[in-house]
mmCIF file of C-alpha atoms in Angstrom:
data_model
loop_
_atom_site.group_PDB
_atom_site.id
_atom_site.type_symbol
_atom_site.label_atom_id
_atom_site.label_comp_id
_atom_site.label_asym_id
_atom_site.label_seq_id
_atom_site.Cartn_x
_atom_site.Cartn_y
_atom_site.Cartn_z
ATOM 1 C CA ALA Q 1 -78.502 89.130 -23.321
ATOM 2 C CA GLN Q 2 -76.962 92.359 -24.747
ATOM 3 C CA SER Q 3 -73.864 91.710 -26.836
ATOM 4 C CA VAL Q 4 -71.437 93.797 -29.024
ATOM 5 C CA THR Q 5 -69.397 92.407 -31.708
ATOM 6 C CA GLN Q 6 -66.418 94.011 -33.387
ATOM 7 C CA PRO Q 7 -65.390 91.631 -36.174
ATOM 8 C CA ASP Q 8 -62.290 93.365 -36.931
ATOM 9 C CA ILE Q 9 -59.439 92.728 -34.426
ATOM 10 C CA HIS Q 10 -56.773 94.635 -36.354
ATOM 11 C CA ILE Q 11 -57.088 97.266 -39.165
ATOM 12 C CA THR Q 12 -54.036 99.032 -40.789
ATOM 13 C CA VAL Q 13 -54.815 102.093 -43.212
ATOM 14 C CA SER Q 14 -52.589 104.787 -44.733
ATOM 15 C CA GLU Q 15 -52.475 108.155 -43.659
ATOM 16 C CA GLY Q 16 -55.086 110.332 -45.668
ATOM 17 C CA ALA Q 17 -57.353 107.191 -46.310
ATOM 18 C CA SER Q 18 -60.875 106.958 -45.229
ATOM 19 C CA LEU Q 19 -61.835 104.387 -42.227
ATOM 20 C CA GLU Q 20 -64.614 102.350 -41.379
ATOM 21 C CA LEU Q 21 -64.760 100.375 -38.058
ATOM 22 C CA ARG Q 22 -67.448 97.753 -37.867
ATOM 23 C CA CYS Q 23 -69.849 97.381 -34.860
ATOM 24 C CA ASN Q 24 -72.785 95.030 -34.472
ATOM 25 C CA TYR Q 25 -75.057 94.917 -31.666
ATOM 26 C CA SER Q 26 -77.612 92.497 -29.901
ATOM 27 C CA TYR Q 27 -80.364 94.478 -27.874
ATOM 28 C CA GLY Q 28 -83.990 93.876 -27.462
ATOM 29 C CA ALA Q 29 -84.915 97.456 -27.416
ATOM 30 C CA THR Q 30 -83.806 100.715 -28.901
ATOM 31 C CA PRO Q 31 -80.074 100.597 -27.902
ATOM 32 C CA TYR Q 32 -77.906 103.385 -26.396
ATOM 33 C CA LEU Q 33 -74.690 102.966 -28.486
ATOM 34 C CA PHE Q 34 -71.263 104.621 -27.877
ATOM 35 C CA TRP Q 35 -67.681 104.602 -29.464
ATOM 36 C CA TYR Q 36 -64.900 105.114 -27.195
ATOM 37 C CA VAL Q 37 -61.046 105.504 -28.088
ATOM 38 C CA GLN Q 38 -58.272 104.278 -26.216
ATOM 39 C CA SER Q 39 -54.706 105.635 -26.782
ATOM 40 C CA PRO Q 40 -51.693 103.503 -25.417
ATOM 41 C CA GLY Q 41 -51.320 103.795 -21.780
ATOM 42 C CA GLN Q 42 -54.444 106.029 -21.481
ATOM 43 C CA GLY Q 43 -58.126 105.577 -20.207
ATOM 44 C CA LEU Q 44 -61.191 105.640 -22.785
ATOM 45 C CA GLN Q 45 -62.391 108.602 -24.282
ATOM 46 C CA LEU Q 46 -65.732 108.946 -25.593
ATOM 47 C CA LEU Q 47 -66.022 109.699 -29.364
ATOM 48 C CA LEU Q 48 -69.588 109.903 -30.027
ATOM 49 C CA LYS Q 49 -72.891 108.479 -28.728
ATOM 50 C CA TYR Q 50 -76.333 107.666 -30.272
ATOM 51 C CA PHE Q 51 -79.635 107.678 -28.232
ATOM 52 C CA SER Q 52 -82.427 108.536 -30.407
ATOM 53 C CA GLY Q 53 -83.271 110.797 -33.533
ATOM 54 C CA ASP Q 54 -80.876 111.275 -36.477
ATOM 55 C CA THR Q 55 -79.189 108.189 -37.310
ATOM 56 C CA LEU Q 56 -76.069 109.859 -38.478
ATOM 57 C CA VAL Q 57 -73.975 111.222 -35.296
ATOM 58 C CA GLN Q 58 -71.063 113.322 -35.354
ATOM 59 C CA GLY Q 59 -68.417 113.065 -32.762
ATOM 60 C CA ILE Q 60 -65.041 114.648 -31.911
ATOM 61 C CA LYS Q 61 -61.871 114.288 -33.848
ATOM 62 C CA GLY Q 62 -63.806 114.236 -37.254
ATOM 63 C CA PHE Q 63 -65.404 110.912 -36.253
ATOM 64 C CA GLU Q 64 -68.891 110.047 -37.313
ATOM 65 C CA ALA Q 65 -71.088 106.882 -36.984
ATOM 66 C CA GLU Q 66 -74.475 105.811 -38.592
ATOM 67 C CA PHE Q 67 -76.980 103.767 -36.457
ATOM 68 C CA LYS Q 68 -78.696 101.047 -38.965
ATOM 69 C CA ARG Q 69 -81.416 99.266 -36.960
ATOM 70 C CA SER Q 70 -82.110 96.969 -39.773
ATOM 71 C CA GLN Q 71 -78.485 95.851 -39.714
ATOM 72 C CA SER Q 72 -78.066 95.994 -35.996
ATOM 73 C CA SER Q 73 -75.043 98.205 -36.746
ATOM 74 C CA PHE Q 74 -73.273 101.201 -35.597
ATOM 75 C CA ASN Q 75 -70.145 101.471 -37.733
ATOM 76 C CA LEU Q 76 -67.745 104.352 -36.984
ATOM 77 C CA ARG Q 77 -66.298 106.333 -40.080
ATOM 78 C CA LYS Q 78 -63.695 109.149 -40.615
ATOM 79 C CA PRO Q 79 -63.039 110.321 -44.344
ATOM 80 C CA SER Q 80 -59.349 111.055 -43.810
ATOM 81 C CA VAL Q 81 -57.327 109.323 -40.987
ATOM 82 C CA HIS Q 82 -54.578 111.040 -39.433
ATOM 83 C CA TRP Q 83 -51.364 109.289 -37.713
ATOM 84 C CA SER Q 84 -52.743 110.500 -34.182
ATOM 85 C CA ASP Q 85 -55.820 108.300 -34.841
ATOM 86 C CA ALA Q 86 -53.809 105.092 -33.972
ATOM 87 C CA ALA Q 87 -55.447 103.514 -31.120
ATOM 88 C CA GLU Q 88 -57.894 100.843 -29.899
ATOM 89 C CA TYR Q 89 -61.655 101.753 -30.768
ATOM 90 C CA PHE Q 90 -64.456 100.275 -28.577
ATOM 91 C CA CYS Q 91 -67.901 100.083 -29.471
ATOM 92 C CA ALA Q 92 -70.490 99.759 -26.481
ATOM 93 C CA VAL Q 93 -74.083 99.363 -25.774
ATOM 94 C CA ALA Q 94 -75.824 100.495 -22.773
ATOM 95 C CA SER Q 95 -77.867 98.201 -20.783
ATOM 96 C CA ASN Q 96 -80.537 99.840 -18.837
ATOM 97 C CA TYR Q 97 -80.779 98.693 -15.320
ATOM 98 C CA GLY Q 98 -84.311 99.978 -15.067
ATOM 99 C CA GLY Q 99 -83.634 103.377 -13.918
ATOM 100 C CA ALA Q 100 -81.374 106.232 -15.676
ATOM 101 C CA THR Q 101 -78.163 104.443 -14.928
ATOM 102 C CA ASN Q 102 -76.861 102.211 -17.670
ATOM 103 C CA LYS Q 103 -74.250 99.395 -17.807
ATOM 104 C CA LEU Q 104 -72.010 99.479 -20.593
ATOM 105 C CA ILE Q 105 -71.341 96.187 -22.765
ATOM 106 C CA PHE Q 106 -68.175 96.710 -24.550
ATOM 107 C CA GLY Q 107 -66.998 94.928 -27.682
ATOM 108 C CA THR Q 108 -63.445 93.333 -27.918
ATOM 109 C CA GLY Q 109 -61.953 96.536 -29.675
ATOM 110 C CA THR Q 110 -60.375 96.999 -32.926
ATOM 111 C CA LEU Q 111 -56.876 98.080 -32.965
ATOM 112 C CA LEU Q 112 -55.931 100.596 -35.569
ATOM 113 C CA ALA Q 113 -52.690 101.298 -37.185
ATOM 114 C CA VAL Q 114 -51.914 104.086 -39.228
ATOM 115 C CA GLN Q 115 -49.392 103.823 -41.936
ATOM 116 C CA PRO Q 116 -47.223 106.952 -43.281
ATOM 117 C CA ASP S 1 -63.201 119.791 -14.369
ATOM 118 C CA ALA S 2 -60.377 117.550 -13.402
ATOM 119 C CA GLY S 3 -62.015 114.418 -14.799
ATOM 120 C CA VAL S 4 -62.128 110.926 -13.055
ATOM 121 C CA ILE S 5 -58.939 110.745 -10.728
ATOM 122 C CA GLN S 6 -57.218 107.567 -10.058
ATOM 123 C CA SER S 7 -54.384 106.435 -7.931
ATOM 124 C CA PRO S 8 -51.999 105.087 -8.017
ATOM 125 C CA ARG S 9 -51.530 105.060 -11.989
ATOM 126 C CA HIS S 10 -48.971 102.045 -11.415
ATOM 127 C CA GLU S 11 -48.792 99.495 -8.757
ATOM 128 C CA VAL S 12 -46.351 96.507 -8.517
ATOM 129 C CA THR S 13 -46.740 94.387 -5.511
ATOM 130 C CA GLU S 14 -45.999 90.665 -4.386
ATOM 131 C CA MET S 15 -48.487 87.909 -4.573
ATOM 132 C CA GLY S 16 -50.170 87.783 -1.152
ATOM 133 C CA GLN S 17 -49.978 91.605 -0.394
ATOM 134 C CA GLU S 18 -53.345 93.942 -0.079
ATOM 135 C CA VAL S 19 -53.813 96.045 -2.892
ATOM 136 C CA THR S 20 -55.966 99.473 -2.733
ATOM 137 C CA LEU S 21 -57.010 101.274 -5.673
ATOM 138 C CA ARG S 22 -58.590 104.661 -5.410
ATOM 139 C CA CYS S 23 -60.936 106.849 -7.308
ATOM 140 C CA LYS S 24 -62.456 110.161 -7.258
ATOM 141 C CA PRO S 25 -65.290 110.649 -9.573
ATOM 142 C CA ILE S 26 -66.449 113.810 -11.361
ATOM 143 C CA SER S 27 -67.851 116.254 -8.932
ATOM 144 C CA GLY S 28 -71.829 115.730 -9.279
ATOM 145 C CA HIS S 29 -71.799 112.469 -10.661
ATOM 146 C CA ASN S 30 -73.644 110.028 -8.813
ATOM 147 C CA SER S 31 -72.656 106.899 -10.408
ATOM 148 C CA LEU S 32 -69.547 105.194 -10.279
ATOM 149 C CA PHE S 33 -68.021 102.020 -12.083
ATOM 150 C CA TRP S 34 -64.975 99.940 -11.576
ATOM 151 C CA TYR S 35 -63.877 97.942 -14.807
ATOM 152 C CA ARG S 36 -60.886 95.612 -15.380
ATOM 153 C CA GLN S 37 -59.167 95.396 -18.654
ATOM 154 C CA THR S 38 -57.047 92.362 -19.510
ATOM 155 C CA MET S 39 -55.934 90.920 -22.882
ATOM 156 C CA MET S 40 -57.701 87.853 -22.563
ATOM 157 C CA ARG S 41 -61.072 89.026 -21.212
ATOM 158 C CA GLY S 42 -61.450 92.677 -22.430
ATOM 159 C CA LEU S 43 -63.042 95.312 -20.332
ATOM 160 C CA GLU S 44 -65.292 93.960 -17.798
ATOM 161 C CA LEU S 45 -67.622 95.634 -15.260
ATOM 162 C CA LEU S 46 -66.737 94.720 -11.672
ATOM 163 C CA ILE S 47 -69.070 96.921 -9.683
ATOM 164 C CA TYR S 48 -71.341 99.893 -9.854
ATOM 165 C CA PHE S 49 -72.436 102.110 -7.298
ATOM 166 C CA ASN S 50 -75.411 104.460 -7.651
ATOM 167 C CA ASN S 51 -75.682 107.358 -4.844
ATOM 168 C CA ASN S 52 -72.855 105.562 -2.869
ATOM 169 C CA VAL S 53 -74.783 102.398 -2.760
ATOM 170 C CA PRO S 54 -73.439 99.139 -4.710
ATOM 171 C CA ILE S 55 -75.985 98.216 -7.088
ATOM 172 C CA ASP S 56 -74.476 95.421 -9.217
ATOM 173 C CA ASP S 57 -71.481 93.784 -7.926
ATOM 174 C CA SER S 58 -72.129 90.621 -10.098
ATOM 175 C CA GLY S 59 -68.660 91.252 -12.008
ATOM 176 C CA MET S 60 -66.333 90.997 -8.725
ATOM 177 C CA PRO S 61 -64.374 87.946 -9.491
ATOM 178 C CA GLU S 62 -64.306 86.399 -5.821
ATOM 179 C CA ASP S 63 -64.327 87.211 -2.312
ATOM 180 C CA ARG S 64 -60.589 88.568 -2.500
ATOM 181 C CA PHE S 65 -62.087 91.666 -4.206
ATOM 182 C CA SER S 66 -64.173 94.411 -2.311
ATOM 183 C CA ALA S 67 -65.238 97.850 -3.100
ATOM 184 C CA LYS S 68 -66.537 100.677 -1.143
ATOM 185 C CA MET S 69 -67.882 104.013 -1.524
ATOM 186 C CA PRO S 70 -67.922 105.911 1.638
ATOM 187 C CA ASN S 71 -69.051 109.406 0.299
ATOM 188 C CA ALA S 72 -69.944 110.915 -3.248
ATOM 189 C CA SER S 73 -66.150 111.835 -3.958
ATOM 190 C CA PHE S 74 -64.362 108.601 -3.218
ATOM 191 C CA SER S 75 -64.309 105.047 -3.923
ATOM 192 C CA THR S 76 -61.884 102.182 -3.284
ATOM 193 C CA LEU S 77 -61.227 98.692 -4.830
ATOM 194 C CA LYS S 78 -59.317 96.355 -2.660
ATOM 195 C CA ILE S 79 -57.639 93.123 -3.367
ATOM 196 C CA GLN S 80 -56.675 90.987 -0.419
ATOM 197 C CA PRO S 81 -54.787 88.748 -1.105
ATOM 198 C CA SER S 82 -53.538 89.649 -4.508
ATOM 199 C CA GLU S 83 -52.618 87.104 -7.046
ATOM 200 C CA PRO S 84 -50.763 87.176 -10.052
ATOM 201 C CA ARG S 85 -53.806 86.672 -12.243
ATOM 202 C CA ASP S 86 -55.093 90.041 -10.983
ATOM 203 C CA SER S 87 -52.619 91.853 -12.989
ATOM 204 C CA ALA S 88 -54.487 94.145 -15.160
ATOM 205 C CA VAL S 89 -55.489 97.852 -15.775
ATOM 206 C CA TYR S 90 -58.286 98.928 -13.389
ATOM 207 C CA PHE S 91 -60.442 101.725 -14.510
ATOM 208 C CA CYS S 92 -62.834 103.845 -12.611
ATOM 209 C CA ALA S 93 -65.710 105.668 -14.559
ATOM 210 C CA SER S 94 -68.451 107.981 -13.434
ATOM 211 C CA SER S 95 -71.660 109.274 -14.728
ATOM 212 C CA ASP S 96 -74.589 111.806 -14.067
ATOM 213 C CA ASP S 97 -77.929 110.127 -14.032
ATOM 214 C CA ARG S 98 -79.645 113.228 -15.143
ATOM 215 C CA GLY S 99 -77.493 112.831 -18.497
ATOM 216 C CA GLY S 100 -77.028 109.319 -17.259
ATOM 217 C CA GLU S 101 -75.943 107.262 -20.363
ATOM 218 C CA THR S 102 -72.391 108.452 -20.584
ATOM 219 C CA GLN S 103 -69.595 107.406 -18.490
ATOM 220 C CA TYR S 104 -66.265 109.271 -18.190
ATOM 221 C CA PHE S 105 -63.257 107.017 -17.584
ATOM 222 C CA GLY S 106 -60.343 107.723 -15.424
ATOM 223 C CA PRO S 107 -56.658 107.021 -16.700
ATOM 224 C CA GLY S 108 -56.578 103.881 -15.004
ATOM 225 C CA THR S 109 -54.403 101.940 -12.478
ATOM 226 C CA ARG S 110 -52.076 99.348 -13.983
ATOM 227 C CA LEU S 111 -51.455 96.522 -11.494
ATOM 228 C CA LEU S 112 -48.768 94.122 -11.722
ATOM 229 C CA VAL S 113 -48.942 91.143 -9.156
ATOM 230 C CA LEU S 114 -45.674 89.191 -9.058
#
């Protein structure tokens, strides 16, 4: 069965420091992978997605993620964190129903705190 | 585009009462998803509609929960009777099969059952 693991429940970084959030997936075929961000009291916003092609994908707000098939990973990175990046981050893999529409399997999330 | 619209944003009710959550998907999207988010269980898919037809309701917790999608622009999630353990944030999301993989989420309804 498909699954997503985010091993870090909580991470604290200093403003201006680099960031890497880990995500590992389990999926038999080529996965569709996503990173979403959830600010307090808000819904989920798509940061970036990987379907195929270039394994390094760029997203909004200066985020990027790299798909590594050999490691079953899709880690999210940002070179310099801003205080407004404090939020919860969810990795997800799409499980195909057999058609065009997919069921998202979410990880448990990583809560990011940013120190001034 | 207004995005996915959910109402109400907050709901406080007493145990045993009926609760109805509403969702308007993004215009043109033909798939709609209801999720529940709790501290204990994280984000769970409750039910998914495609072209107004329920496709997968395996995540619906029990018979107290029901969902409908009478047309392409409206869906409801009903809990009757509500229980304190139903307290959670309920999200609606929609997607377009033609680009089908990306789901767009609404702001959620925060439900508290006393």
